[in-house]
Structures are given as structure tokens and as C-alpha cells.
Amino acid sequence: MGVKNLWDILESCKKTLPLHHLQNKRVCVDLSCWMVQLERVNKSHCALKEKLYLKGLFHRIRALIALNCSLIFVTDGSIPAIKLATYRRRLNSGTEAAQDEIGSQNACSLRRNAGSEFSRMIKEAKLLGSALGIPCLDRTLTTRSLSFLSVEEAEAQCAVLNAESQCDGCFSSDSDIFLFGARTVYRDISLGDGGHVVCYEMADIETKLGYGRNSLITLALLLGGDYSSGVYGLGPESACQIVKTVGDASILQKIASERLSLARKKKTSKKHDSASLKDNQLEPEAPVDSERQKEFLQVINAYLKPKCHSIDSEAVYRVLGQYPFQPAKLQQICANFFDWPPEKTDEYILPKVAERELRRFANLRSTSSQLGVAPSLNRMPIKCPVAEIIKPRKVQGRDCFEVLWEAFNGLKTSIVPADLIQNACPEKIVEFEENKAIAKKQNQRKARTKKPQKGHAAAELDSKLQNLLLEIDSGNGSSCTPHEDAKKCDEMVGNSEAWHDEEAGSESCDMSISPLQSDKTTTEFMLISPLQSNSTTTEFIDLLTPAPLPSSRVFPTCQNENAEPIVIPVIDLSDSETERSPEHLRRARDLRLFIASIKD
């Protein structure tokens, strides 16, 4: 709990910061406070059986791992003797400690019940943290002299580490952590809507409110807390006014030496100035209650000299190092506690661990640049964990990249923020943009060179032209009559024009065709070759000139001697039966050129 009403007094110094504020920081965690927060989410038996508090801790840790936020768990040790009365009240034992028991020098610390339900939850949390590479500052330490040093208050140990700059902040919901010397305290954490933390800075408390550490200890004496029952009838406003009147520098000295008169005069008006208030409320009490004064001194010493590990101790040195992530151990723990298969555990944690490694790589490059050494990506002492960028992505409105990882515990791809890639390996972004530009040019080139496919009419025309070429190459002439030849040519020309109309938008033919005249017997076409397109002369080809008249030859049959001979009409192409006329060769060549132009 801490000091009564202290969070309300410090409300003006409260700050809500994005979760990203914890990036690359080392933070101590009062593990008991976290477990109490997670347990309050659902206190039903089903929640305890399904270990929802442990699942909440797992997701809280993985979110901080992705930010490269190093955590140190700190657990409570034995209960301080000065806190026994408060502890028994909280347990509702029905027997409260007397004041002489609290102030007795013979009172000793009380060991916590290791077999309780809450102690079992703490053990599970420590086991989960060890698999994720989170060290824990335990309650005891065996020294070289074989004596045991017991840590009593976890928030006191966190505050000492923070005051000595061994960590950047503390997670705790106990307000008396400021009285132990903490400078930055994170009271609460939320993972929804991008995540945020509730932060209090001691610098803001000193600037805005004028309260130092001594003033906060005095508020604990006046208002009450874990170590003191406070002054009956004294509220937060009056206590704050007393502290401001005396000042932070001398407030503890007045309590220790002069013994403040805490009995307020009820008739004192709130409109009195600070001088009269000082005269009325700070006059020495006579006779001095020695037991009461001894209690005050005991509370002051408990806050100023907490019982915990020193900064140069072996235990502190041990937890300040980096511990490896143990995937096999984590898979076993999640299987036992949550009934998760290994694939589900890896899906949850591996992308976060990979993102943490990338942040550490970015920190290494940043530190090298600050020292004046800026090696290229390939010359870094540690290999970049990102193999290549696959494609850009958007996650909750934030620019990200889907990346391919190097060999990392079986993880292939995941999504990371774009600014992290920019800080860690901007060369990968340049490479991705270059490859993207090259692929775009290749696609444009393919689109330009791609020809339209021919339709059914074009395929039919190709078939007819092939047959006609075969007839010409055979050397025996056509077996059709001149009128049939003319009809075929008319059909092919008509099909070619229809094909050109159907394939509108494609490349135009290299050969121009113009019908000049058409009748029942002859049809002439103007043939313009690409080589003759600039010439002024035009050659006309009569494709339907009648062939020579056929002559008849008689061939005897071999099957029957008495059968009549067969008369077969033969077309003489020239005077010699073995040679073609030059005119025929010229027309055949022109026809091939014409057909080839139509085909193209």
C-alpha cells in the first residue's frame, strides 16, 4: 500500500507515456505488485486454475522484450518487524500488535509463508521469467562468511538500484518507494491501444510540489502507512501544509530533536498565515514521550537505511548481466501451464525476441557512429539478423516491413516497424527499393513487347495460306480452274481484311493492299513492297490471269488389258514440260511475298 493518500497528493505529477518510452531501458519490477495486479483481473477459481495471471504476465513480458526493455524481478523477503502490525491487520487475523510490540527492540522479522497460494504464484512467475532470460534478485544471499543477508522489502531494493543509477526506473504500486529513494516509478502498465505506462518522476515532485524525500517521509509519519499509524485527525491538506511550512531540509531534524507537537488546535482557522500556523503547530511538546519519539526514529531509519543488497554485492552484480533466452525451456513451461503446443509458443515469442535482437544491433551501430566509427553493414562484428525485406506493411496505421530473418530458432518472417529497419540497417531499405524498381521496369518491358494473340479468323487464314504455298511449291500447278483460283484469292483477301478489323490496335501490316478493279474474270491488286514504299513506280499483279488451256494425254491401265485408256487433262505451263516460264516464276515469287505480308 505505502503511504496513505500519497498517490492523490502526487496526482499533478502523474504522466501517461507510450509503451515505446521503455525502449532500451533497464527496469526493476516489484514482482509482488505485478502479481497482485494480474490476480485482480479475475479472482474466480477458474481464473486461478487456468492461470490467467501467468498468461497476463507472459504477454506483458513479451511486449517489453520487443522494445529491448531489460527487466529485473525483485521479490519480497521476510516481513520487517516494524511492519508486523500492519501485516496482521491486512490478514484480518483479529489480533493487532500493540504499540510496545512495534517499537520493541526485541521484535524480529517474520518469515513469509512459502506454502501459501501467493508464494506459489511468485515461484511460477520466477520460473517463467528465467526461461525468458529475466534474472531475479532473491530474498537471501550467502556471503563469503556464510552469513545470510535477507531482503525485506522489494520496493526498497528497487529504489536503491534506481537511486544508484543501476536501472532507469521501477515498476511498483507501493507509494512508499519514493521514501526509499526511487527517482522514476512506473505505477501501472497497459498493453491495449498501443500500450502505455503511468509514470511519476521525483524531479517533477520536487519542482511542482516542493516535496523532497524528507518531506515524503514526514507525510508517512503524519498520515500513516506501512510503518506508522499516523496522527489521528490529521488530514492530507493539513499534513502537506505542515511539511511546506518547515521545509524539506530541516523537517526530519525537527522530528528527531524537538519532537513535533502533532495535536492540532481545532480552533485554528485555515485563514491564518504560515507564521501563526508554525507557532501553533510546531511548538515542542512537554513532557516528551520517549516511546513515541523512539517510534518516529525507527520509522525514519527504516526508510533511510532499508535492509537490502548493496550496489557492490554479488547478488546485484549477478542480476545486472544479460541472460539468454531458452526456447526449449519456455516451450515446456507453456505446455505444462497453458497446454500450448510448441508451435503456438514460438508464434507468440520468437518474433518479439527477433525484434529485440534487431534493436540491439541498431544500438551497436548507433554507438559506433557516436564514437566516430561507422563500418558498413557487411563489416559489422555482429551479423545483421535481417536477411532481406519482403514487402511494406501497415500495422495499426504504423509503417512496417515484413522481413526475412537469418537462421533464428526456426523463425522465417515477421513484421517489424519501419523506423527500426531505418536505424538498424538502412542498406536493406535501399536494396529493397532498387530491386522493386528493377522489377517494375521488367514488367513494363514485358507489357510493351507482348503481342496480341491471333483470333479464330487469323488462324483460319494462316491455314489457307499454308495450303496455297504448298500447292505452289509442289511445281505441278493448281488443280483448280481459274475461276476457283480467283474465288480462293478473293476469300483470302476478304479474310485478311476481316482479321485486320478484328485485331484493331495491333501493329499495322508492313504491306499496303489496294483493290483496283474487280469483275467476274479478273481482279487486280496493287502490291507495294516495304523496300519500294518510297518509289514512285507501282507494279500491278494480275492474280486471276487464266492459265494455259489444258491438253489431253492418254495413259494405259495396267489392271486390265481390255479396259479403255484413261484420258487425264494436263496443263502445260511452258513449251518445255520440265521447265517453268519466267513469267510463272515471277508471279509465284510475288505471290509468296504478298501472302507473307498478309501473314505478318
PDB file of N, CA and C in Angstrom, residues 49 81 221 350:
ATOM      1  N   LYS A  49      -7.221 -21.605 -11.845  1.00  0.00           N
ATOM      2  CA  LYS A  49      -6.940 -22.919 -12.406  1.00  0.00           C
ATOM      3  C   LYS A  49      -6.330 -22.804 -13.795  1.00  0.00           C
ATOM      4  N   ALA A  81       9.996  -6.170  11.184  1.00  0.00           N
ATOM      5  CA  ALA A  81       9.338  -6.158  12.491  1.00  0.00           C
ATOM      6  C   ALA A  81       8.460  -4.931  12.658  1.00  0.00           C
ATOM      7  N   LEU A 221       4.819   9.787   8.375  1.00  0.00           N
ATOM      8  CA  LEU A 221       4.664   9.831   9.823  1.00  0.00           C
ATOM      9  C   LEU A 221       3.340  10.470  10.229  1.00  0.00           C
ATOM     10  N   LEU A 350       8.859 -15.799 -30.545  1.00  0.00           N
ATOM     11  CA  LEU A 350      10.019 -15.671 -31.433  1.00  0.00           C
ATOM     12  C   LEU A 350      10.062 -14.341 -32.179  1.00  0.00           C
TER      13      LEU A 350
END
